[in-house]
Amino acid sequence: QVQLVESGGGLVQAGGSLRLSCAASGRYFNTYTMGWFRQAPGKEREFVAVITWGGVSTYSSDSVKGRFTISRDNAKNTVYLQMNSLKPEDTAVYYCAAARSIATMGARYEYWGQGTLVTVSS
């Protein structure tokens, strides 16, 4: 079992940056693919980015490509989402999640954090 706790959300002006962290506890964290998802008010949850267990492969959605970077530090059991050039449409609750293999569908993820709110003002 893996427990996930996100942090780093907050209020930022458009064009600014934030770094989200997801701290994991439990065994075998470094064997899981880790993903970030987000859910804006009144909208469905959407995929943001994913990183494989060794950190070699990453993939991001078109809406954040070139602005957001996913990374992980297995020694610290932590995955990060560096968010630059933030836009008001990035406002959402951001969730990290763990899966057995690389995936962009939320249904493929076994474990989820509680989420952290990111608000981008115009």
Short mmCIF file of the C-alpha atoms (twelve columns), coordinates in Angstrom:
data_MODEL
# 
_entry.id   MODEL 
# 
loop_
_atom_site.group_PDB 
_atom_site.id 
_atom_site.type_symbol 
_atom_site.label_atom_id 
_atom_site.label_alt_id 
_atom_site.label_comp_id 
_atom_site.label_asym_id 
_atom_site.label_seq_id 
_atom_site.Cartn_x 
_atom_site.Cartn_y 
_atom_site.Cartn_z 
_atom_site.pdbx_PDB_model_num 
ATOM 1   C CA . GLN A 1   0.000   0.000  0.000   1 
ATOM 2   C CA . VAL A 2   1.155   3.530  -0.808  1 
ATOM 3   C CA . GLN A 3   0.023   6.696  0.955   1 
ATOM 4   C CA . LEU A 4   0.396   9.980  -0.900  1 
ATOM 5   C CA . VAL A 5   0.362   13.522 0.482   1 
ATOM 6   C CA . GLU A 6   0.538   16.558 -1.800  1 
ATOM 7   C CA . SER A 7   1.795   19.977 -0.798  1 
ATOM 8   C CA . GLY A 8   2.905   23.232 -2.363  1 
ATOM 9   C CA . GLY A 9   -0.371  24.579 -3.671  1 
ATOM 10  C CA . GLY A 10  -1.450  28.165 -3.156  1 
ATOM 11  C CA . LEU A 11  -2.364  31.443 -4.790  1 
ATOM 12  C CA . VAL A 12  -0.122  32.799 -7.528  1 
ATOM 13  C CA . GLN A 13  -0.438  35.482 -10.190 1 
ATOM 14  C CA . ALA A 14  -0.589  34.607 -13.857 1 
ATOM 15  C CA . GLY A 15  2.902   34.086 -15.218 1 
ATOM 16  C CA . GLY A 16  4.202   32.904 -11.877 1 
ATOM 17  C CA . SER A 17  5.536   29.533 -10.751 1 
ATOM 18  C CA . LEU A 18  4.808   26.906 -8.142  1 
ATOM 19  C CA . ARG A 19  6.344   23.568 -7.305  1 
ATOM 20  C CA . LEU A 20  4.078   20.841 -6.043  1 
ATOM 21  C CA . SER A 21  5.425   17.936 -4.027  1 
ATOM 22  C CA . CYS A 22  3.941   14.529 -3.405  1 
ATOM 23  C CA . ALA A 23  5.429   12.615 -0.501  1 
ATOM 24  C CA . ALA A 24  4.880   8.883  -0.511  1 
ATOM 25  C CA . SER A 25  5.023   6.373  2.274   1 
ATOM 26  C CA . GLY A 26  4.793   2.644  2.061   1 
ATOM 27  C CA . ARG A 27  6.888   -0.006 0.464   1 
ATOM 28  C CA . TYR A 28  7.954   -0.179 -3.127  1 
ATOM 29  C CA . PHE A 29  7.311   3.478  -3.992  1 
ATOM 30  C CA . ASN A 30  10.199  3.384  -6.433  1 
ATOM 31  C CA . THR A 31  8.498   0.631  -8.415  1 
ATOM 32  C CA . TYR A 32  5.424   2.740  -9.202  1 
ATOM 33  C CA . THR A 33  4.768   5.026  -12.101 1 
ATOM 34  C CA . MET A 34  3.612   8.379  -10.705 1 
ATOM 35  C CA . GLY A 35  1.162   10.777 -12.264 1 
ATOM 36  C CA . TRP A 36  -0.317  14.198 -11.650 1 
ATOM 37  C CA . PHE A 37  -3.937  14.980 -12.396 1 
ATOM 38  C CA . ARG A 38  -6.061  18.059 -11.823 1 
ATOM 39  C CA . GLN A 39  -9.709  18.905 -11.453 1 
ATOM 40  C CA . ALA A 40  -11.044 22.394 -11.979 1 
ATOM 41  C CA . PRO A 41  -14.384 23.487 -10.484 1 
ATOM 42  C CA . GLY A 42  -17.248 22.039 -12.470 1 
ATOM 43  C CA . LYS A 43  -14.964 20.048 -14.739 1 
ATOM 44  C CA . GLU A 44  -13.839 16.459 -14.981 1 
ATOM 45  C CA . ARG A 45  -10.484 15.336 -13.693 1 
ATOM 46  C CA . GLU A 46  -7.789  15.538 -16.343 1 
ATOM 47  C CA . PHE A 47  -4.355  14.055 -16.800 1 
ATOM 48  C CA . VAL A 48  -1.402  16.430 -16.410 1 
ATOM 49  C CA . ALA A 49  1.861   14.464 -16.433 1 
ATOM 50  C CA . VAL A 50  3.373   11.062 -15.712 1 
ATOM 51  C CA . ILE A 51  6.835   9.710  -14.891 1 
ATOM 52  C CA . THR A 52  8.014   6.123  -14.911 1 
ATOM 53  C CA . TRP A 53  9.458   4.418  -11.865 1 
ATOM 54  C CA . GLY A 54  13.074  5.168  -12.749 1 
ATOM 55  C CA . GLY A 55  12.362  8.681  -13.948 1 
ATOM 56  C CA . VAL A 56  13.644  7.925  -17.429 1 
ATOM 57  C CA . SER A 57  10.397  8.516  -19.274 1 
ATOM 58  C CA . THR A 58  7.933   11.347 -18.818 1 
ATOM 59  C CA . TYR A 59  4.869   12.485 -20.695 1 
ATOM 60  C CA . SER A 60  2.752   15.610 -20.321 1 
ATOM 61  C CA . SER A 61  -0.585  16.734 -21.671 1 
ATOM 62  C CA . ASP A 62  -0.589  19.234 -24.508 1 
ATOM 63  C CA . SER A 63  -2.144  21.861 -22.251 1 
ATOM 64  C CA . VAL A 64  0.917   21.975 -19.974 1 
ATOM 65  C CA . LYS A 65  3.720   20.841 -22.272 1 
ATOM 66  C CA . GLY A 66  6.630   23.246 -22.182 1 
ATOM 67  C CA . ARG A 67  5.391   24.851 -18.947 1 
ATOM 68  C CA . PHE A 68  5.154   21.987 -16.425 1 
ATOM 69  C CA . THR A 69  7.882   19.464 -15.574 1 
ATOM 70  C CA . ILE A 70  7.427   16.255 -13.628 1 
ATOM 71  C CA . SER A 71  10.340  14.709 -11.745 1 
ATOM 72  C CA . ARG A 72  10.970  12.324 -8.881  1 
ATOM 73  C CA . ASP A 73  13.521  11.607 -6.188  1 
ATOM 74  C CA . ASN A 74  13.201  7.969  -5.177  1 
ATOM 75  C CA . ALA A 75  15.663  8.434  -2.324  1 
ATOM 76  C CA . LYS A 76  13.193  10.899 -0.814  1 
ATOM 77  C CA . ASN A 77  10.058  9.037  -1.902  1 
ATOM 78  C CA . THR A 78  8.838   12.229 -3.517  1 
ATOM 79  C CA . VAL A 79  7.522   13.260 -6.907  1 
ATOM 80  C CA . TYR A 80  7.402   16.892 -8.020  1 
ATOM 81  C CA . LEU A 81  5.505   19.034 -10.478 1 
ATOM 82  C CA . GLN A 82  7.289   22.248 -11.404 1 
ATOM 83  C CA . MET A 83  4.740   24.635 -12.869 1 
ATOM 84  C CA . ASN A 84  5.941   27.723 -14.747 1 
ATOM 85  C CA . SER A 85  4.132   30.397 -16.761 1 
ATOM 86  C CA . LEU A 86  0.941   29.645 -14.905 1 
ATOM 87  C CA . LYS A 87  -2.364  30.688 -16.421 1 
ATOM 88  C CA . PRO A 88  -5.767  31.262 -14.801 1 
ATOM 89  C CA . GLU A 89  -7.009  28.129 -16.572 1 
ATOM 90  C CA . ASP A 90  -4.477  26.101 -14.556 1 
ATOM 91  C CA . THR A 91  -6.580  26.763 -11.445 1 
ATOM 92  C CA . ALA A 92  -7.581  23.380 -10.034 1 
ATOM 93  C CA . VAL A 93  -7.062  20.855 -7.290  1 
ATOM 94  C CA . TYR A 94  -3.955  18.883 -8.197  1 
ATOM 95  C CA . TYR A 95  -3.656  15.221 -7.274  1 
ATOM 96  C CA . CYS A 96  -0.756  12.816 -7.425  1 
ATOM 97  C CA . ALA A 97  -1.385  9.145  -8.008  1 
ATOM 98  C CA . ALA A 98  0.496   5.862  -8.299  1 
ATOM 99  C CA . ALA A 99  0.104   3.203  -10.955 1 
ATOM 100 C CA . ARG A 100 1.765   -0.070 -11.908 1 
ATOM 101 C CA . SER A 101 2.580   1.134  -15.408 1 
ATOM 102 C CA . ILE A 102 2.579   4.306  -17.442 1 
ATOM 103 C CA . ALA A 103 -0.931  5.567  -18.113 1 
ATOM 104 C CA . THR A 104 -2.893  8.745  -18.734 1 
ATOM 105 C CA . MET A 105 -6.270  7.373  -17.608 1 
ATOM 106 C CA . GLY A 106 -7.109  7.905  -13.980 1 
ATOM 107 C CA . ALA A 107 -8.753  4.492  -13.738 1 
ATOM 108 C CA . ARG A 108 -5.316  2.899  -14.143 1 
ATOM 109 C CA . TYR A 109 -4.047  4.482  -10.936 1 
ATOM 110 C CA . GLU A 110 -4.338  2.561  -7.676  1 
ATOM 111 C CA . TYR A 111 -3.467  5.150  -5.066  1 
ATOM 112 C CA . TRP A 112 -4.364  8.834  -4.802  1 
ATOM 113 C CA . GLY A 113 -3.478  11.742 -2.581  1 
ATOM 114 C CA . GLN A 114 -5.991  14.143 -1.095  1 
ATOM 115 C CA . GLY A 115 -5.088  16.972 -3.459  1 
ATOM 116 C CA . THR A 116 -3.671  20.463 -3.163  1 
ATOM 117 C CA . LEU A 117 -5.384  23.597 -4.472  1 
ATOM 118 C CA . VAL A 118 -3.666  25.834 -6.996  1 
ATOM 119 C CA . THR A 119 -5.287  29.180 -7.749  1 
ATOM 120 C CA . VAL A 120 -3.923  31.403 -10.506 1 
ATOM 121 C CA . SER A 121 -5.182  34.981 -10.543 1 
ATOM 122 C CA . SER A 122 -5.296  37.098 -13.665 1 
# 
